[in-house]
Coordinates of C-alpha atoms in Angstrom, one line a residue:
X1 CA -42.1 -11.2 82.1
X2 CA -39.1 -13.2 81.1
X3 CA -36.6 -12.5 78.4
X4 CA -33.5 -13.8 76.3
X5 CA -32.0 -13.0 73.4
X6 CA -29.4 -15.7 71.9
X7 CA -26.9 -15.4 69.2
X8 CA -27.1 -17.9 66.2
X9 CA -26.1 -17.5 63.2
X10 CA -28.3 -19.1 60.5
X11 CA -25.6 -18.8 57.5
X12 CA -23.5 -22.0 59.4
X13 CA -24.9 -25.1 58.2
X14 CA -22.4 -27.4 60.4
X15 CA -24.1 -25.6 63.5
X16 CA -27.1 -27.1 65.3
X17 CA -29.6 -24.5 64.7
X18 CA -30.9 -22.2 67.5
X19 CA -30.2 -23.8 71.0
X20 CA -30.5 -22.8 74.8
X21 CA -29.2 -24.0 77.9
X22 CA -32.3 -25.6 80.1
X23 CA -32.7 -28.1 83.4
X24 CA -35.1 -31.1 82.7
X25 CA -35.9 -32.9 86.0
X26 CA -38.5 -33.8 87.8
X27 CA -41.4 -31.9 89.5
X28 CA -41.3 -30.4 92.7
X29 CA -43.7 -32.9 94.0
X30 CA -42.3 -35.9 92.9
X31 CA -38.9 -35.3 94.4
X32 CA -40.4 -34.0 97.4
X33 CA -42.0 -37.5 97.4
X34 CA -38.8 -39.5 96.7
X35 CA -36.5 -37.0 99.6
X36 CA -39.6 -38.1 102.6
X37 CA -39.0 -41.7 101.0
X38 CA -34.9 -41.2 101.2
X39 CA -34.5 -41.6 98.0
X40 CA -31.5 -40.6 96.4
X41 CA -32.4 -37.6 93.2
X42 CA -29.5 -36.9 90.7
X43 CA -28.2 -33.5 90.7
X44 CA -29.8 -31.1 88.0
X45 CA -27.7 -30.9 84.9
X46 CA -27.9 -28.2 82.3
X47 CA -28.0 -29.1 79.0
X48 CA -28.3 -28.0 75.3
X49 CA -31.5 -28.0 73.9
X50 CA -32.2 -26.7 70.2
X51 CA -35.1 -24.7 69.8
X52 CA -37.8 -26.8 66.9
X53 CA -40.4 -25.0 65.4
X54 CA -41.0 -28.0 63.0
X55 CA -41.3 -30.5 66.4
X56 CA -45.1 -29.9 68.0
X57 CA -44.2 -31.6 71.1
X58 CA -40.6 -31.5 73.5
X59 CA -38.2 -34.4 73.2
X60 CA -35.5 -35.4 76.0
X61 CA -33.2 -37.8 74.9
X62 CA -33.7 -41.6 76.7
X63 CA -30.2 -41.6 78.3
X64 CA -30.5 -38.2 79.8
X65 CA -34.5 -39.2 80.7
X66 CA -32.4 -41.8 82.0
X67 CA -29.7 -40.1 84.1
X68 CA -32.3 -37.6 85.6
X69 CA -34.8 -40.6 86.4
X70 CA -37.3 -38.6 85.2
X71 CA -40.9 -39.9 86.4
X72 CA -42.1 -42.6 83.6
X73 CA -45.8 -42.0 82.6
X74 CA -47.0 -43.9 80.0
X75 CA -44.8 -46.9 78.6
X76 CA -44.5 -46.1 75.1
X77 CA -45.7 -44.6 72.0
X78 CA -44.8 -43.7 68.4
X79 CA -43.8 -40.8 67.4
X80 CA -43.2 -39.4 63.3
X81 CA -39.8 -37.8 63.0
X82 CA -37.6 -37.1 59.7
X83 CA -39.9 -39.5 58.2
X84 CA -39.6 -42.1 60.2
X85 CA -41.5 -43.7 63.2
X86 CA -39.9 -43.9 66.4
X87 CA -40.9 -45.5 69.7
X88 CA -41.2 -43.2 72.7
X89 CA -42.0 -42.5 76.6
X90 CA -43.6 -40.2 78.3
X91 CA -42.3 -38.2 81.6
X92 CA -43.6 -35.7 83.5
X93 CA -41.0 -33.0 84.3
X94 CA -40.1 -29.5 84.9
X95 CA -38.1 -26.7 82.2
X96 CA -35.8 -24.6 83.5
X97 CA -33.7 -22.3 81.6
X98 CA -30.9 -21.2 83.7
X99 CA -29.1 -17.7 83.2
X100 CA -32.8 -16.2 81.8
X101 CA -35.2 -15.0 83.5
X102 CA -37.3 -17.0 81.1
X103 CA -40.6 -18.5 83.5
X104 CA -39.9 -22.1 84.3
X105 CA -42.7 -24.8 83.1
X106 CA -42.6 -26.7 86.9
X107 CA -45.3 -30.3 85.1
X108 CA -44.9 -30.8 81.7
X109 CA -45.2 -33.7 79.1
X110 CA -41.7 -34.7 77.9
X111 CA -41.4 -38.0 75.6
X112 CA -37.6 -39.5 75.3
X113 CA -36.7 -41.3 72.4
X114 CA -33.3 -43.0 71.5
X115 CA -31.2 -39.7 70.0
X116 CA -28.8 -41.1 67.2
X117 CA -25.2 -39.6 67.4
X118 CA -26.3 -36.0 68.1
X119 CA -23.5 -34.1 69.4
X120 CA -25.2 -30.5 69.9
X121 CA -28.2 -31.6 72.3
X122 CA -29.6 -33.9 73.9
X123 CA -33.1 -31.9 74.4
X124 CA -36.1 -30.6 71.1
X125 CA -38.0 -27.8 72.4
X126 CA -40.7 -27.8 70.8
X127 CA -44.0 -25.9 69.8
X128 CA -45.7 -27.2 73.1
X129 CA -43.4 -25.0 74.9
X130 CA -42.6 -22.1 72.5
X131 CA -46.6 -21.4 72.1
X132 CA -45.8 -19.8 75.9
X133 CA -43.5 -17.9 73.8
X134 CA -43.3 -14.4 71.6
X135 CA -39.7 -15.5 69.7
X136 CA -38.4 -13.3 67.0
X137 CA -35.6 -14.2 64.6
X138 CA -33.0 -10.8 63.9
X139 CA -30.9 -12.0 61.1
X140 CA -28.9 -9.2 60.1
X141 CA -27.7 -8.8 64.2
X142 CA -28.2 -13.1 64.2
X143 CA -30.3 -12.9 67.5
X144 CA -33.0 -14.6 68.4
X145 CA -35.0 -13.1 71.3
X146 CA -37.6 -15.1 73.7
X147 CA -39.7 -13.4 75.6
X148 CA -42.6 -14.8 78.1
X149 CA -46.5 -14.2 77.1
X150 CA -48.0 -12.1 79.6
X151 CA -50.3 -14.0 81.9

């Protein structure tokens, strides 16, 4: 069983809120797929990605979707976000969290939208992933700890 414990303290409000490093690419089988094709795949890339309890599904953004040519499933939906609606697309992917022993998520849905001048992250985990999760918030020692639900 996986765990992590990250600093962040929740008394900065010009920080991002409560990120972690992750990999977003595709799944095994579709670059298997593309390398017997000789297709090129774009080197993983770690990223920030802030933790969002109030998001109930994960969001990439679409020029990092991009980079990572992360298989498109669906063309587009809508999405509600900070009261607005936004248009959307769905991937299938694989999570990672490098430097954790945190258990990787090899398919999962991921829709990209269009982030607007967010210099922080370019990845919302949300509740879709942390329900795989036991997370605790420490403020006094400003640690969050992750820790993997037993199968």
């Amino acid at each position: 069983m996986g765990r992590v414990s990250l600093p962040w303290d929740s008394s900065n409000q010009s920080g991002p809120g409560p990120c972690i490093e992750v990999i977003v690419m595709n799944t095994q089988n579709v670059l298997n797929a593309w390398r017997a094709d000789g297709l090129e795949c774009p080197a993983p890339v770690k990223m920030n990605a802030l933790l969002d309890t109030g998001a109930s599904i994960t969001v990439i953004s679409k020029v990092y979707a991009n980079y990572c040519k992360l298989f498109q499933t669906n063309e587009g939906s809508e999405i509600t976000a900070i009261g607005a609606k936004h248009r959307c697309w769905e991937h299938a992917g694989a999570i990672s969290f490098p430097g954790t022993d945190l258990r990787p998520f090899d398919t999962v849905r991921i829709r990209s939208v269009v982030f607007v001048e967010q210099p922080f992250y370019a990845i919302l985990i949300g509740r879709d992933i942390m329900r795989n999760w036991h997370m605790t918030f420490d403020g006094p020692s400003k640690l969050i700890t992750i820790a993997d639900q037993p199968d």
